[in-house]
Amino acid sequence: MTSIVLYCRPGFEKECGAEIQEKASWNEMYGYLELLKNQGIVFFHLQESEHGEALMRKLPLKRLVFTRQWFVTLTEKITLPDYNRVEAITEALGNQCQYADLRMEMPDTNDGKALSKFCRKLAVPLRQALRKEKSLSEKGDKDGAILHALFLSGQEVILGFSLHENNSPHVMGIPRLRFPNQSPSRSTLKLDEAFLFFIPKSEWGHRLTSGMNAVDLGSAPGGWTYQLVRRGMMVTAVDNGPMAESLMQTGQVKHKMMDGFKYIPMKQNVYWLVCDMIEKPTRVAKLMADWLLNGYCKEAIFNLKLPMKGRYQQVNKDLQLMKDEFLKHNVKYELYAKHLYYDREEVTVHARLLSPLPQKEL
Ligand SMILES: C[S@@+](CC[C@H](N)C(=O)[O-])C[C@H]1O[C@@H](n2cnc3c(N)ncnc32)[C@H](O)[C@@H]1O
């Protein structure tokens, strides 16, 4: 049997599972779920073995909100002996294919962290053995498939592969970002990660660059504003709460102490709208669609805070609301949502319109 293994934030296995099952069924591929609760790991066991790779080829990982990384299994769970573990792994893999790289992975939990030392030690002889067997390329061919070894414990591993054009470039889908000491809050990492995830670096020159105007709704104390300021933007920060003095001293920030739902920019020269207000997600989604459709901004990145229950349904409902608004106004759009690594009980959304508003709307 073939399975797809999906990584998500621990505690979100139900959402991750519901999403893959639903999106696979749109492609007429069916299977059942096995959730490793609070370990951030979901197995989707497919009814037809060829559907594992077929689904990975059809469904863009970027479209899965709750999945950080995924791979198709090549083996069942392998029980490792106390000695000769490398041999046990290479034997189970066989040498029918050559992979571009090896990722040693483990659950994103405290137990998983304890395994990372063991994995680091094993990685060196395992790589050497795989290269000898011609299962791993010598130079790291950048277009080849990636071999994943997921260690569920020191005694149990499962092997699989992902496609370089449809996987996360990060081990376990986790980008490790450095917290900038000058930022007034840790939330800053969320917007840093969002820019990296949603905006291709090759386009930063015209979509994320100095001199642009930005609005930050729900800005205090200023972690998100800091990300805009450090990229050379002029920011209007809207929040009744106080902004960090260090940001105000840059001369790049204007602070409006008012309700973010009532603020309207005076000039239509705002490129970025970012929003981290703690509010009902549907209200935020509606506001973001209004800003884009009114031409108040060109692109928006915002968080939808999730309720305790029905989190997958809530995200779908709010994204659908935005799509319906865009369709009603006959505009093409780009809309992606992701449960980013630095997100907690929220998802991050990026939206922009790709076609101008029809003349009658202006
Ligand atoms: C999670 S904090 C924002 C943190 C900020 N992004 C940062 O990185 O420092 C949420 C903020 O939203 C603000 N907020 C909530 N409702 C708001 C509203 N209706 N208008 C303006 N700000 C609001 C709160 O005052 C709070 O400062």
Short mmCIF file of C-alpha atoms and ligand atoms in Angstrom, two decimals:
data_model
loop_
_atom_site.label_atom_id
_atom_site.label_comp_id
_atom_site.label_asym_id
_atom_site.label_seq_id
_atom_site.Cartn_x
_atom_site.Cartn_y
_atom_site.Cartn_z
CA MET A 1 0.00 0.00 0.00
CA THR A 2 1.20 3.55 -0.71
CA SER A 3 0.68 6.35 1.73
CA ILE A 4 1.36 10.06 1.79
CA VAL A 5 2.97 11.32 4.98
CA LEU A 6 2.11 14.92 5.84
CA TYR A 7 3.73 17.18 8.44
CA CYS A 8 1.72 19.86 10.22
CA ARG A 9 1.81 21.81 13.47
CA PRO A 10 1.29 19.39 16.40
CA GLY A 11 -2.39 19.61 17.40
CA PHE A 12 -3.57 20.29 13.84
CA GLU A 13 -3.54 16.70 12.57
CA LYS A 14 -7.34 16.65 12.20
CA GLU A 15 -7.33 19.73 9.96
CA CYS A 16 -4.38 18.47 7.93
CA GLY A 17 -6.08 15.08 7.46
CA ALA A 18 -9.48 16.51 6.56
CA GLU A 19 -7.88 18.75 3.97
CA ILE A 20 -5.82 16.08 2.16
CA GLN A 21 -8.76 13.70 2.16
CA GLU A 22 -11.06 16.31 0.66
CA LYS A 23 -8.59 17.61 -1.94
CA ALA A 24 -7.62 14.05 -2.97
CA SER A 25 -11.28 13.19 -3.49
CA TRP A 26 -11.60 16.14 -5.92
CA ASN A 27 -9.01 14.22 -7.97
CA GLU A 28 -10.95 10.97 -7.49
CA MET A 29 -8.31 9.52 -5.21
CA TYR A 30 -9.45 8.00 -1.96
CA GLY A 31 -7.95 6.64 1.19
CA TYR A 32 -8.12 6.59 4.97
CA LEU A 33 -6.31 8.62 7.60
CA GLU A 34 -4.02 7.68 10.46
CA LEU A 35 -3.28 10.64 12.73
CA LEU A 36 -0.32 10.71 15.12
CA LYS A 37 -2.04 13.01 17.59
CA ASN A 38 -0.02 15.97 18.88
CA GLN A 39 2.99 14.78 16.88
CA GLY A 40 2.21 16.81 13.76
CA ILE A 41 2.16 13.73 11.52
CA VAL A 42 -0.65 12.41 9.33
CA PHE A 43 -0.65 9.27 7.19
CA PHE A 44 -3.02 9.22 4.25
CA HIS A 45 -3.22 5.58 3.16
CA LEU A 46 -4.37 5.43 -0.46
CA GLN A 47 -6.61 2.75 -1.87
CA GLU A 48 -4.64 2.60 -5.15
CA SER A 49 -0.87 2.43 -4.80
CA GLU A 50 -0.15 4.57 -7.90
CA HIS A 51 -2.24 7.39 -6.45
CA GLY A 52 0.50 8.43 -4.02
CA GLU A 53 2.83 9.88 -6.63
CA ALA A 54 -0.08 10.87 -8.90
CA LEU A 55 -1.56 13.04 -6.15
CA MET A 56 1.79 14.68 -5.41
CA ARG A 57 2.06 15.54 -9.10
CA LYS A 58 -1.47 16.96 -9.31
CA LEU A 59 -1.97 18.87 -6.08
CA PRO A 60 0.37 21.82 -5.42
CA LEU A 61 1.69 21.72 -1.84
CA LYS A 62 1.19 25.50 -1.80
CA ARG A 63 -2.57 24.82 -2.00
CA LEU A 64 -2.59 22.78 1.23
CA VAL A 65 -3.20 25.16 4.11
CA PHE A 66 -2.32 22.88 7.01
CA THR A 67 0.54 20.82 5.50
CA ARG A 68 4.15 21.98 5.94
CA GLN A 69 5.79 19.16 4.02
CA TRP A 70 4.87 15.81 2.52
CA PHE A 71 6.29 12.69 0.94
CA VAL A 72 5.09 9.45 -0.66
CA THR A 73 6.14 6.32 1.19
CA LEU A 74 8.58 3.87 -0.37
CA THR A 75 8.53 1.43 2.55
CA GLU A 76 6.31 0.39 5.43
CA LYS A 77 7.58 1.31 8.91
CA ILE A 78 10.98 -0.36 9.26
CA THR A 79 11.96 -1.70 12.67
CA LEU A 80 15.64 -0.99 13.16
CA PRO A 81 18.04 -3.40 14.84
CA ASP A 82 20.34 -2.16 17.63
CA TYR A 83 23.35 -2.56 15.32
CA ASN A 84 23.83 -2.21 11.56
CA ARG A 85 21.03 0.29 11.22
CA VAL A 86 22.53 1.80 8.08
CA GLU A 87 22.51 -1.58 6.41
CA ALA A 88 18.88 -2.18 7.43
CA ILE A 89 17.84 1.14 5.90
CA THR A 90 19.76 0.77 2.62
CA GLU A 91 18.49 -2.78 2.20
CA ALA A 92 14.89 -1.74 2.75
CA LEU A 93 15.29 1.06 0.19
CA GLY A 94 16.91 -1.03 -2.56
CA ASN A 95 18.69 0.85 -5.33
CA GLN A 96 16.17 1.40 -8.05
CA CYS A 97 16.37 5.14 -8.03
CA GLN A 98 18.92 7.88 -7.39
CA TYR A 99 17.83 10.73 -5.13
CA ALA A 100 19.18 14.27 -5.10
CA ASP A 101 19.35 14.62 -1.34
CA LEU A 102 18.51 12.93 1.95
CA ARG A 103 16.37 14.58 4.64
CA MET A 104 16.53 13.10 8.13
CA GLU A 105 13.25 14.00 9.85
CA MET A 106 11.45 13.41 13.14
CA PRO A 107 8.23 14.61 14.82
CA ASP A 108 8.18 18.31 15.77
CA THR A 109 7.81 17.47 19.49
CA ASN A 110 10.12 17.38 22.52
CA ASP A 111 10.65 13.64 21.99
CA GLY A 112 11.38 14.36 18.35
CA LYS A 113 13.95 16.99 19.32
CA ALA A 114 15.69 14.42 21.51
CA LEU A 115 15.97 12.21 18.41
CA SER A 116 17.75 14.85 16.37
CA LYS A 117 21.20 14.09 17.86
CA PHE A 118 20.77 10.41 17.02
CA CYS A 119 19.74 11.34 13.46
CA ARG A 120 22.66 13.71 12.96
CA LYS A 121 25.08 10.93 13.94
CA LEU A 122 23.41 8.41 11.66
CA ALA A 123 23.22 10.80 8.71
CA VAL A 124 26.95 10.67 7.87
CA PRO A 125 27.35 6.86 7.46
CA LEU A 126 23.88 6.62 5.89
CA ARG A 127 24.74 9.17 3.21
CA GLN A 128 28.01 7.38 2.49
CA ALA A 129 26.25 4.02 2.17
CA LEU A 130 23.51 5.45 -0.06
CA ARG A 131 26.13 7.04 -2.33
CA LYS A 132 27.99 3.74 -2.57
CA GLU A 133 24.74 2.05 -3.62
CA LYS A 134 24.15 4.89 -6.15
CA SER A 135 20.89 5.73 -4.36
CA LEU A 136 22.07 9.24 -3.57
CA SER A 137 23.66 11.54 -6.12
CA GLU A 138 27.25 12.62 -5.42
CA LYS A 139 26.79 16.28 -6.20
CA GLY A 140 23.22 16.94 -5.14
CA ASP A 141 21.44 17.16 -8.51
CA LYS A 142 19.08 20.06 -7.84
CA ASP A 143 16.20 18.78 -9.99
CA GLY A 144 16.02 15.26 -8.55
CA ALA A 145 13.56 13.77 -6.08
CA ILE A 146 14.33 14.06 -2.36
CA LEU A 147 14.65 11.01 -0.12
CA HIS A 148 12.96 11.37 3.29
CA ALA A 149 13.78 9.23 6.33
CA LEU A 150 11.20 9.90 9.03
CA PHE A 151 12.33 8.56 12.41
CA LEU A 152 9.32 7.90 14.61
CA SER A 153 11.77 6.71 17.29
CA GLY A 154 15.34 5.38 17.42
CA GLN A 155 13.93 1.98 16.45
CA GLU A 156 11.44 2.90 13.77
CA VAL A 157 11.89 4.69 10.46
CA ILE A 158 9.81 5.13 7.33
CA LEU A 159 11.28 6.03 3.93
CA GLY A 160 9.71 8.01 1.13
CA PHE A 161 10.32 10.64 -1.52
CA SER A 162 9.07 14.06 -2.53
CA LEU A 163 9.33 15.93 -5.81
CA HIS A 164 11.67 18.92 -5.83
CA GLU A 165 9.15 20.99 -7.81
CA ASN A 166 6.35 20.35 -5.33
CA ASN A 167 7.83 20.15 -1.85
CA SER A 168 9.10 22.52 0.79
CA PRO A 169 12.80 23.36 0.46
CA HIS A 170 13.09 23.16 4.27
CA VAL A 171 13.63 20.07 6.40
CA MET A 172 10.15 19.11 7.71
CA GLY A 173 8.86 22.26 5.99
CA ILE A 174 10.27 24.39 8.82
CA PRO A 175 12.20 27.56 7.93
CA ARG A 176 14.51 28.53 10.77
CA LEU A 177 14.41 32.31 10.97
CA ARG A 178 16.56 34.44 13.22
CA PHE A 179 14.68 36.66 15.65
CA PRO A 180 15.90 40.25 15.11
CA ASN A 181 16.75 41.81 18.50
CA GLN A 182 15.54 45.24 17.39
CA SER A 183 11.98 43.96 16.81
CA PRO A 184 9.52 44.87 19.58
CA SER A 185 7.69 41.50 19.38
CA ARG A 186 8.19 37.89 18.35
CA SER A 187 5.23 38.19 15.97
CA THR A 188 7.74 39.74 13.58
CA LEU A 189 8.79 36.24 12.47
CA LYS A 190 5.29 35.55 11.14
CA LEU A 191 5.47 38.36 8.58
CA ASP A 192 9.10 37.55 7.77
CA GLU A 193 8.11 33.95 7.03
CA ALA A 194 5.00 35.06 5.11
CA PHE A 195 7.06 37.24 2.73
CA LEU A 196 9.49 34.35 2.18
CA PHE A 197 6.69 31.88 1.59
CA PHE A 198 4.27 33.87 -0.56
CA ILE A 199 6.51 36.20 -2.60
CA PRO A 200 9.18 34.63 -4.83
CA LYS A 201 12.57 36.20 -4.08
CA SER A 202 13.04 36.93 -7.79
CA GLU A 203 10.08 39.37 -7.53
CA TRP A 204 11.12 41.19 -4.37
CA GLY A 205 12.69 43.92 -6.51
CA HIS A 206 9.27 45.19 -7.63
CA ARG A 207 6.87 43.75 -5.00
CA LEU A 208 8.74 44.14 -1.74
CA THR A 209 11.10 47.00 -1.89
CA SER A 210 12.15 50.28 -0.32
CA GLY A 211 10.14 53.41 -0.98
CA MET A 212 6.79 51.58 -0.98
CA ASN A 213 3.93 52.71 1.24
CA ALA A 214 2.37 50.19 3.61
CA VAL A 215 -0.45 50.09 6.14
CA ASP A 216 -0.32 47.83 9.21
CA LEU A 217 -3.71 47.28 10.87
CA GLY A 218 -3.46 46.08 14.48
CA SER A 219 0.20 47.07 14.52
CA ALA A 220 1.16 47.45 18.21
CA PRO A 221 3.80 47.03 19.49
CA GLY A 222 5.30 46.85 16.00
CA GLY A 223 6.77 43.45 15.09
CA TRP A 224 5.14 43.49 11.65
CA THR A 225 5.82 47.20 11.14
CA TYR A 226 9.48 46.41 11.89
CA GLN A 227 9.59 44.02 8.89
CA LEU A 228 8.21 46.76 6.62
CA VAL A 229 10.53 49.43 8.03
CA ARG A 230 13.60 47.24 7.66
CA ARG A 231 12.72 46.83 3.98
CA GLY A 232 12.74 50.62 3.62
CA MET A 233 8.98 51.21 3.48
CA MET A 234 6.93 54.10 4.86
CA VAL A 235 4.32 52.65 7.21
CA THR A 236 1.01 53.86 8.60
CA ALA A 237 0.55 51.85 11.79
CA VAL A 238 -3.07 51.66 12.99
CA ASP A 239 -3.71 50.57 16.57
CA ASN A 240 -5.02 52.10 19.78
CA GLY A 241 -2.10 50.48 21.58
CA PRO A 242 1.38 52.06 21.77
CA MET A 243 4.06 51.51 19.13
CA ALA A 244 7.68 50.87 20.10
CA GLU A 245 9.61 54.14 20.39
CA SER A 246 12.53 52.69 18.39
CA LEU A 247 10.25 52.35 15.35
CA MET A 248 8.78 55.84 15.72
CA GLN A 249 12.32 57.24 15.79
CA THR A 250 13.09 55.85 12.33
CA GLY A 251 10.90 58.57 10.83
CA GLN A 252 9.30 55.90 8.60
CA VAL A 253 6.23 55.28 10.78
CA LYS A 254 3.03 57.31 11.28
CA HIS A 255 0.91 56.04 14.16
CA LYS A 256 -2.90 56.41 13.91
CA MET A 257 -4.61 55.59 17.18
CA MET A 258 -7.94 54.39 15.83
CA ASP A 259 -10.10 51.42 14.86
CA GLY A 260 -8.53 49.46 11.99
CA PHE A 261 -11.98 48.79 10.54
CA LYS A 262 -12.58 52.53 10.16
CA TYR A 263 -9.22 53.61 8.73
CA ILE A 264 -9.22 54.55 5.04
CA PRO A 265 -6.01 55.77 3.36
CA MET A 266 -6.12 59.37 2.10
CA LYS A 267 -4.19 58.63 -1.11
CA GLN A 268 -4.29 55.57 -3.36
CA ASN A 269 -0.54 55.04 -3.09
CA VAL A 270 -0.45 52.13 -0.64
CA TYR A 271 1.21 48.99 -1.99
CA TRP A 272 1.12 46.68 1.04
CA LEU A 273 -1.66 46.12 3.54
CA VAL A 274 -0.78 43.85 6.45
CA CYS A 275 -3.18 42.99 9.25
CA ASP A 276 -2.73 41.07 12.50
CA MET A 277 -5.83 42.35 14.37
CA ILE A 278 -7.28 39.89 16.84
CA GLU A 279 -10.79 39.82 15.44
CA LYS A 280 -13.40 37.45 14.04
CA PRO A 281 -11.80 35.93 10.91
CA THR A 282 -14.83 36.52 8.71
CA ARG A 283 -14.78 40.22 9.55
CA VAL A 284 -11.09 40.44 8.67
CA ALA A 285 -11.55 38.51 5.39
CA LYS A 286 -14.35 40.88 4.35
CA LEU A 287 -12.23 43.94 5.21
CA MET A 288 -9.27 42.63 3.19
CA ALA A 289 -11.48 41.96 0.14
CA ASP A 290 -12.90 45.51 0.45
CA TRP A 291 -9.41 47.08 0.55
CA LEU A 292 -8.32 45.21 -2.58
CA LEU A 293 -11.55 45.83 -4.49
CA ASN A 294 -11.52 49.54 -3.58
CA GLY A 295 -7.94 49.80 -4.83
CA TYR A 296 -6.71 50.95 -1.39
CA CYS A 297 -3.76 48.53 -1.67
CA LYS A 298 -2.16 46.26 -4.24
CA GLU A 299 -1.34 43.24 -2.06
CA ALA A 300 -2.40 42.09 1.37
CA ILE A 301 -0.98 39.69 3.94
CA PHE A 302 -3.13 39.02 6.97
CA ASN A 303 -3.87 36.53 9.68
CA LEU A 304 -7.17 34.77 10.22
CA LYS A 305 -7.39 33.86 13.90
CA LEU A 306 -8.93 30.40 14.20
CA PRO A 307 -11.67 29.28 16.56
CA MET A 308 -11.15 26.28 18.89
CA LYS A 309 -13.36 23.99 16.81
CA GLY A 310 -14.08 23.64 13.10
CA ARG A 311 -10.84 25.35 12.13
CA TYR A 312 -10.60 23.82 8.64
CA GLN A 313 -14.23 24.72 7.88
CA GLN A 314 -13.71 28.27 9.12
CA VAL A 315 -10.72 28.85 6.83
CA ASN A 316 -12.63 27.45 3.85
CA LYS A 317 -15.63 29.63 4.61
CA ASP A 318 -13.56 32.82 4.85
CA LEU A 319 -11.52 32.11 1.71
CA GLN A 320 -14.75 31.34 -0.15
CA LEU A 321 -16.21 34.65 1.00
CA MET A 322 -13.24 36.46 -0.53
CA LYS A 323 -13.40 34.44 -3.77
CA ASP A 324 -17.13 35.21 -4.08
CA GLU A 325 -16.45 38.93 -3.65
CA PHE A 326 -13.72 38.86 -6.31
CA LEU A 327 -15.88 36.88 -8.73
CA LYS A 328 -18.81 39.24 -8.17
CA HIS A 329 -16.55 42.07 -9.32
CA ASN A 330 -15.25 40.04 -12.22
CA VAL A 331 -11.57 40.31 -11.27
CA LYS A 332 -8.80 37.75 -11.47
CA TYR A 333 -7.02 37.20 -8.19
CA GLU A 334 -4.32 35.25 -6.40
CA LEU A 335 -5.26 33.89 -2.99
CA TYR A 336 -3.19 31.51 -0.88
CA ALA A 337 -3.47 30.58 2.78
CA LYS A 338 -0.90 28.73 4.87
CA HIS A 339 -0.52 27.63 8.45
CA LEU A 340 3.06 28.91 8.67
CA TYR A 341 5.61 27.55 11.13
CA TYR A 342 5.56 30.75 13.23
CA ASP A 343 1.73 30.85 13.25
CA ARG A 344 -0.11 29.44 16.23
CA GLU A 345 -3.93 29.40 16.36
CA GLU A 346 -4.16 31.27 13.07
CA VAL A 347 -3.39 30.97 9.39
CA THR A 348 -1.71 33.56 7.17
CA VAL A 349 -3.26 34.63 3.88
CA HIS A 350 -1.84 36.43 0.87
CA ALA A 351 -4.19 38.09 -1.62
CA ARG A 352 -3.80 40.33 -4.65
CA LEU A 353 -5.81 41.17 -7.71
CA LEU A 354 -4.25 40.19 -11.03
CA SER A 355 -6.54 42.15 -13.33
CA PRO A 356 -7.66 45.75 -12.88
CA LEU A 357 -11.19 46.43 -11.73
CA PRO A 358 -13.66 46.77 -14.65
CA GLN A 359 -14.20 50.42 -15.62
CA LYS A 360 -17.72 50.68 -14.16
CA GLU A 361 -16.35 49.80 -10.74
CA LEU A 362 -13.87 52.67 -10.64
C1 LIG B 1 -1.44 40.24 17.89
S1 LIG B 1 -1.40 41.95 18.22
C2 LIG B 1 -0.48 42.57 16.89
C3 LIG B 1 0.97 42.33 17.03
C4 LIG B 1 1.75 43.03 15.94
N1 LIG B 1 1.48 42.47 14.62
C5 LIG B 1 3.23 42.93 16.20
O1 LIG B 1 3.92 42.22 15.45
O2 LIG B 1 3.73 43.54 17.15
C6 LIG B 1 -3.00 42.43 17.82
C7 LIG B 1 -3.23 43.92 17.89
O3 LIG B 1 -4.47 44.18 17.23
C8 LIG B 1 -5.00 45.34 17.83
N2 LIG B 1 -6.42 45.43 17.47
C9 LIG B 1 -7.42 44.58 17.74
N3 LIG B 1 -8.57 45.03 17.21
C10 LIG B 1 -8.27 46.19 16.57
C11 LIG B 1 -9.02 47.14 15.86
N4 LIG B 1 -10.32 47.00 15.64
N5 LIG B 1 -8.38 48.21 15.33
C12 LIG B 1 -7.05 48.40 15.53
N6 LIG B 1 -6.29 47.52 16.22
C13 LIG B 1 -6.90 46.45 16.74
C14 LIG B 1 -4.71 45.16 19.32
O4 LIG B 1 -4.71 46.42 19.96
C15 LIG B 1 -3.32 44.50 19.28
O5 LIG B 1 -2.31 45.46 19.46
#
